[in-house]
Amino acid sequence: MQPNILVTGGAGFVGSHLVDALINQDYNLRVLDNFSTGQWENLTHNNDKLEIIKGDVRDLESVMAAIKNVKWIFHQAGFVSAPLSIKQPQISFENNLLGTFNIFEAVRRQGSLARIIFASSAAVYGDNHSLPLHENLPCFPLNPYAFEKNAAEQLAVLYERLYKVSSVALRYFNIYGPRQSASSPYSGVISKFIDQLKKGEKLTIYGDGEQTRDFVYINDVISANLEAMKKVPPGAHLFNVATGKSVTINQLVKSLQKILKTVMAPQYQSSREGDIYRSLADISKISEQLGWYPKWDLAQGLSDWLR
Ligand code: UD1
């Protein structure tokens, strides 16, 4: 049977969870991944149920081949670190903006009716401090990564207007869950802290620890993607994906210490350059239009992950 869904970045953190969920629902899948950060291990349990293409979204020919005959494209491939994008703007630009352009352009060139659901980020709000962050607020990107995600969203609007390519941009807030990389200095705070606590290392909190984040569990991110596929009509759409609740880093550390039964006090260092102090999403748009609500609060998500 022909694959009817393509997942780019299917070997990565979000992509591989999407693959699991879609296979469970009996869709036929193709994965496009260059395996630069994606892991084969994330796919091995599904190997025989998938078509896997080792290829790069920066290459239009590879993308053209990968989108053949698919009805849905979940575009999760990309350069994932905002701070690293400041040090490596060209690689970030090529992966995130050229890569996303290639997806839209391949759909246009093939006259395909495929719809695109792609990963955007809360980073697009950047220097906007009007909490909770609603999709209608203006964006002030503060780094190449945020700029590229924001530009990709605008490209989606343009491709819908000019060529009737339909898409949904999902602005992910701070995602956490199994398979998230913990090994890099740019890893998300939760996976980094869990890794350090398990190794008995001291945690470092940047700043006073009273900064807040809207942490969303991977299972909720996957259900938001599935709802977008099932419920969004044609057009170019945009939704926050978050819980609508925020937690301080100090509270996060307490919750992790409780679950992992450790008491080692964290050390405090000066705040990270360019760190946003408060982040909180308004999720009324996705709730009203897609009937999507997060099912996992932080305590539930952490317990599920660490059980
Ligand atoms: C996250 C995204 C980033 C996006 C931004 C948009 C991740 C991994 N990054 O960045 O791509 O641009 O949202 O809002 O999801 N912290 C510590 N100690 C540590 C590590 C982090 O105290 O060892 C603190 C940070 O200073 C920050 C908070 O934890 O205040 C969250 O950090 P992090 O997980 O890196 O995510 P964001 O900076 O929110």
PDB file of N, CA and C in Angstrom, residues 14-15 17-22 25 27 74 76 117 168 170 172 175 216-232 239-243 283 286-287 289-296:
ATOM      1  N   VAL A  14      10.051  14.713  18.501  1.00  0.00           N
ATOM      2  CA  VAL A  14       8.611  14.829  18.221  1.00  0.00           C
ATOM      3  C   VAL A  14       8.220  13.908  17.071  1.00  0.00           C
ATOM      4  N   GLY A  15       9.041  13.890  16.013  1.00  0.00           N
ATOM      5  CA  GLY A  15       8.723  13.090  14.833  1.00  0.00           C
ATOM      6  C   GLY A  15       8.517  11.625  15.145  1.00  0.00           C
ATOM      7  N   HIS A  17       7.638  10.192  17.961  1.00  0.00           N
ATOM      8  CA  HIS A  17       6.385   9.963  18.713  1.00  0.00           C
ATOM      9  C   HIS A  17       5.177  10.051  17.784  1.00  0.00           C
ATOM     10  N   LEU A  18       5.265  10.955  16.809  1.00  0.00           N
ATOM     11  CA  LEU A  18       4.177  11.057  15.824  1.00  0.00           C
ATOM     12  C   LEU A  18       4.078   9.755  15.021  1.00  0.00           C
ATOM     13  N   VAL A  19       5.245   9.239  14.632  1.00  0.00           N
ATOM     14  CA  VAL A  19       5.280   7.979  13.890  1.00  0.00           C
ATOM     15  C   VAL A  19       4.579   6.887  14.704  1.00  0.00           C
ATOM     16  N   ASP A  20       4.909   6.788  15.991  1.00  0.00           N
ATOM     17  CA  ASP A  20       4.269   5.770  16.844  1.00  0.00           C
ATOM     18  C   ASP A  20       2.751   5.914  16.834  1.00  0.00           C
ATOM     19  N   ALA A  21       2.301   7.153  17.028  1.00  0.00           N
ATOM     20  CA  ALA A  21       0.848   7.385  17.134  1.00  0.00           C
ATOM     21  C   ALA A  21       0.144   7.081  15.812  1.00  0.00           C
ATOM     22  N   LEU A  22       0.754   7.472  14.703  1.00  0.00           N
ATOM     23  CA  LEU A  22       0.109   7.277  13.401  1.00  0.00           C
ATOM     24  C   LEU A  22       0.095   5.797  13.016  1.00  0.00           C
ATOM     25  N   GLN A  25      -2.624   4.053  14.624  1.00  0.00           N
ATOM     26  CA  GLN A  25      -3.923   4.308  13.996  1.00  0.00           C
ATOM     27  C   GLN A  25      -3.967   3.763  12.571  1.00  0.00           C
ATOM     28  N   TYR A  27      -2.139   4.158   9.848  1.00  0.00           N
ATOM     29  CA  TYR A  27      -1.798   4.916   8.640  1.00  0.00           C
ATOM     30  C   TYR A  27      -0.538   4.304   8.020  1.00  0.00           C
ATOM     31  N   PHE A  74       3.667  15.811   7.903  1.00  0.00           N
ATOM     32  CA  PHE A  74       4.009  16.370   9.212  1.00  0.00           C
ATOM     33  C   PHE A  74       5.475  16.777   9.132  1.00  0.00           C
ATOM     34  N   GLN A  76       8.518  17.970  10.722  1.00  0.00           N
ATOM     35  CA  GLN A  76       9.150  18.156  12.045  1.00  0.00           C
ATOM     36  C   GLN A  76      10.661  18.282  11.932  1.00  0.00           C
ATOM     37  N   ILE A 117       1.375  20.023   8.022  1.00  0.00           N
ATOM     38  CA  ILE A 117       1.284  20.422   9.427  1.00  0.00           C
ATOM     39  C   ILE A 117       2.721  20.581   9.900  1.00  0.00           C
ATOM     40  N   VAL A 168      -1.077  23.915   8.530  1.00  0.00           N
ATOM     41  CA  VAL A 168      -1.301  24.271   9.934  1.00  0.00           C
ATOM     42  C   VAL A 168       0.069  24.440  10.595  1.00  0.00           C
ATOM     43  N   LEU A 170       1.991  24.805  14.070  1.00  0.00           N
ATOM     44  CA  LEU A 170       1.774  24.595  15.500  1.00  0.00           C
ATOM     45  C   LEU A 170       2.931  25.227  16.264  1.00  0.00           C
ATOM     46  N   TYR A 172       4.813  25.291  19.158  1.00  0.00           N
ATOM     47  CA  TYR A 172       5.110  24.500  20.349  1.00  0.00           C
ATOM     48  C   TYR A 172       5.732  25.388  21.421  1.00  0.00           C
ATOM     49  N   ILE A 175       8.407  21.774  25.152  1.00  0.00           N
ATOM     50  CA  ILE A 175       8.007  20.361  25.142  1.00  0.00           C
ATOM     51  C   ILE A 175       8.977  19.546  25.992  1.00  0.00           C
ATOM     52  N   VAL A 216       4.821  21.596  28.066  1.00  0.00           N
ATOM     53  CA  VAL A 216       3.769  20.751  27.489  1.00  0.00           C
ATOM     54  C   VAL A 216       4.347  19.360  27.213  1.00  0.00           C
ATOM     55  N   TYR A 217       3.598  18.348  27.648  1.00  0.00           N
ATOM     56  CA  TYR A 217       4.081  16.969  27.535  1.00  0.00           C
ATOM     57  C   TYR A 217       3.963  16.479  26.092  1.00  0.00           C
ATOM     58  N   ILE A 218       4.918  15.648  25.703  1.00  0.00           N
ATOM     59  CA  ILE A 218       4.965  15.162  24.312  1.00  0.00           C
ATOM     60  C   ILE A 218       3.633  14.524  23.867  1.00  0.00           C
ATOM     61  N   ASN A 219       2.964  13.797  24.756  1.00  0.00           N
ATOM     62  CA  ASN A 219       1.698  13.148  24.368  1.00  0.00           C
ATOM     63  C   ASN A 219       0.656  14.183  23.931  1.00  0.00           C
ATOM     64  N   ASP A 220       0.651  15.324  24.617  1.00  0.00           N
ATOM     65  CA  ASP A 220      -0.288  16.386  24.236  1.00  0.00           C
ATOM     66  C   ASP A 220       0.096  17.025  22.900  1.00  0.00           C
ATOM     67  N   VAL A 221       1.388  17.139  22.654  1.00  0.00           N
ATOM     68  CA  VAL A 221       1.838  17.700  21.379  1.00  0.00           C
ATOM     69  C   VAL A 221       1.401  16.776  20.234  1.00  0.00           C
ATOM     70  N   ILE A 222       1.498  15.477  20.477  1.00  0.00           N
ATOM     71  CA  ILE A 222       1.086  14.519  19.445  1.00  0.00           C
ATOM     72  C   ILE A 222      -0.427  14.596  19.217  1.00  0.00           C
ATOM     73  N   SER A 223      -1.188  14.684  20.294  1.00  0.00           N
ATOM     74  CA  SER A 223      -2.649  14.746  20.097  1.00  0.00           C
ATOM     75  C   SER A 223      -3.039  16.045  19.389  1.00  0.00           C
ATOM     76  N   ALA A 224      -2.308  17.129  19.619  1.00  0.00           N
ATOM     77  CA  ALA A 224      -2.604  18.387  18.907  1.00  0.00           C
ATOM     78  C   ALA A 224      -2.348  18.221  17.403  1.00  0.00           C
ATOM     79  N   ASN A 225      -1.278  17.528  17.066  1.00  0.00           N
ATOM     80  CA  ASN A 225      -0.994  17.262  15.642  1.00  0.00           C
ATOM     81  C   ASN A 225      -2.105  16.431  15.005  1.00  0.00           C
ATOM     82  N   LEU A 226      -2.578  15.413  15.740  1.00  0.00           N
ATOM     83  CA  LEU A 226      -3.623  14.540  15.184  1.00  0.00           C
ATOM     84  C   LEU A 226      -4.944  15.285  15.033  1.00  0.00           C
ATOM     85  N   GLU A 227      -5.249  16.133  16.004  1.00  0.00           N
ATOM     86  CA  GLU A 227      -6.483  16.929  15.898  1.00  0.00           C
ATOM     87  C   GLU A 227      -6.386  17.890  14.717  1.00  0.00           C
ATOM     88  N   ALA A 228      -5.200  18.457  14.530  1.00  0.00           N
ATOM     89  CA  ALA A 228      -5.009  19.381  13.396  1.00  0.00           C
ATOM     90  C   ALA A 228      -5.263  18.644  12.083  1.00  0.00           C
ATOM     91  N   MET A 229      -4.799  17.411  12.002  1.00  0.00           N
ATOM     92  CA  MET A 229      -5.003  16.625  10.783  1.00  0.00           C
ATOM     93  C   MET A 229      -6.493  16.337  10.571  1.00  0.00           C
ATOM     94  N   LYS A 230      -7.163  15.984  11.666  1.00  0.00           N
ATOM     95  CA  LYS A 230      -8.551  15.531  11.509  1.00  0.00           C
ATOM     96  C   LYS A 230      -9.559  16.678  11.394  1.00  0.00           C
ATOM     97  N   LYS A 231      -9.260  17.818  12.017  1.00  0.00           N
ATOM     98  CA  LYS A 231     -10.315  18.835  12.130  1.00  0.00           C
ATOM     99  C   LYS A 231     -10.099  20.144  11.379  1.00  0.00           C
ATOM    100  N   VAL A 232      -8.871  20.438  10.978  1.00  0.00           N
ATOM    101  CA  VAL A 232      -8.655  21.766  10.399  1.00  0.00           C
ATOM    102  C   VAL A 232      -9.095  21.786   8.937  1.00  0.00           C
ATOM    103  N   PHE A 239      -1.747  27.734  15.429  1.00  0.00           N
ATOM    104  CA  PHE A 239      -2.215  27.516  16.810  1.00  0.00           C
ATOM    105  C   PHE A 239      -1.049  27.398  17.787  1.00  0.00           C
ATOM    106  N   ASN A 240      -1.247  27.937  18.993  1.00  0.00           N
ATOM    107  CA  ASN A 240      -0.341  27.639  20.099  1.00  0.00           C
ATOM    108  C   ASN A 240      -0.586  26.206  20.556  1.00  0.00           C
ATOM    109  N   VAL A 241       0.479  25.526  20.961  1.00  0.00           N
ATOM    110  CA  VAL A 241       0.338  24.209  21.592  1.00  0.00           C
ATOM    111  C   VAL A 241       1.062  24.277  22.932  1.00  0.00           C
ATOM    112  N   ALA A 242       0.298  24.280  24.009  1.00  0.00           N
ATOM    113  CA  ALA A 242       0.847  24.483  25.352  1.00  0.00           C
ATOM    114  C   ALA A 242      -0.226  24.062  26.351  1.00  0.00           C
ATOM    115  N   THR A 243       0.026  24.328  27.631  1.00  0.00           N
ATOM    116  CA  THR A 243      -0.993  23.951  28.619  1.00  0.00           C
ATOM    117  C   THR A 243      -1.819  25.138  29.098  1.00  0.00           C
ATOM    118  N   ILE A 283      -4.321  29.334  25.222  1.00  0.00           N
ATOM    119  CA  ILE A 283      -4.648  28.191  24.350  1.00  0.00           C
ATOM    120  C   ILE A 283      -6.130  28.196  23.948  1.00  0.00           C
ATOM    121  N   ILE A 286      -6.892  27.099  20.000  1.00  0.00           N
ATOM    122  CA  ILE A 286      -6.865  25.665  19.654  1.00  0.00           C
ATOM    123  C   ILE A 286      -7.981  24.913  20.386  1.00  0.00           C
ATOM    124  N   SER A 287      -8.309  25.345  21.599  1.00  0.00           N
ATOM    125  CA  SER A 287      -9.376  24.679  22.348  1.00  0.00           C
ATOM    126  C   SER A 287     -10.727  24.919  21.686  1.00  0.00           C
ATOM    127  N   GLN A 289     -11.322  26.015  18.481  1.00  0.00           N
ATOM    128  CA  GLN A 289     -11.451  25.600  17.078  1.00  0.00           C
ATOM    129  C   GLN A 289     -11.242  24.098  16.857  1.00  0.00           C
ATOM    130  N   LEU A 290     -10.398  23.482  17.668  1.00  0.00           N
ATOM    131  CA  LEU A 290     -10.138  22.050  17.455  1.00  0.00           C
ATOM    132  C   LEU A 290     -10.674  21.177  18.580  1.00  0.00           C
ATOM    133  N   GLY A 291     -11.188  21.801  19.626  1.00  0.00           N
ATOM    134  CA  GLY A 291     -11.637  21.014  20.769  1.00  0.00           C
ATOM    135  C   GLY A 291     -10.476  20.301  21.442  1.00  0.00           C
ATOM    136  N   TRP A 292      -9.276  20.849  21.282  1.00  0.00           N
ATOM    137  CA  TRP A 292      -8.092  20.223  21.875  1.00  0.00           C
ATOM    138  C   TRP A 292      -7.772  20.858  23.232  1.00  0.00           C
ATOM    139  N   TYR A 293      -7.587  19.999  24.217  1.00  0.00           N
ATOM    140  CA  TYR A 293      -7.146  20.461  25.544  1.00  0.00           C
ATOM    141  C   TYR A 293      -5.977  19.574  25.976  1.00  0.00           C
ATOM    142  N   PRO A 294      -5.013  20.153  26.692  1.00  0.00           N
ATOM    143  CA  PRO A 294      -3.932  19.305  27.198  1.00  0.00           C
ATOM    144  C   PRO A 294      -4.465  18.377  28.269  1.00  0.00           C
ATOM    145  N   LYS A 295      -3.959  17.142  28.284  1.00  0.00           N
ATOM    146  CA  LYS A 295      -4.439  16.175  29.282  1.00  0.00           C
ATOM    147  C   LYS A 295      -3.423  15.964  30.388  1.00  0.00           C
ATOM    148  N   TRP A 296      -2.198  16.452  30.182  1.00  0.00           N
ATOM    149  CA  TRP A 296      -1.114  16.155  31.111  1.00  0.00           C
ATOM    150  C   TRP A 296      -0.597  17.432  31.745  1.00  0.00           C
TER     151      TRP A 296
END
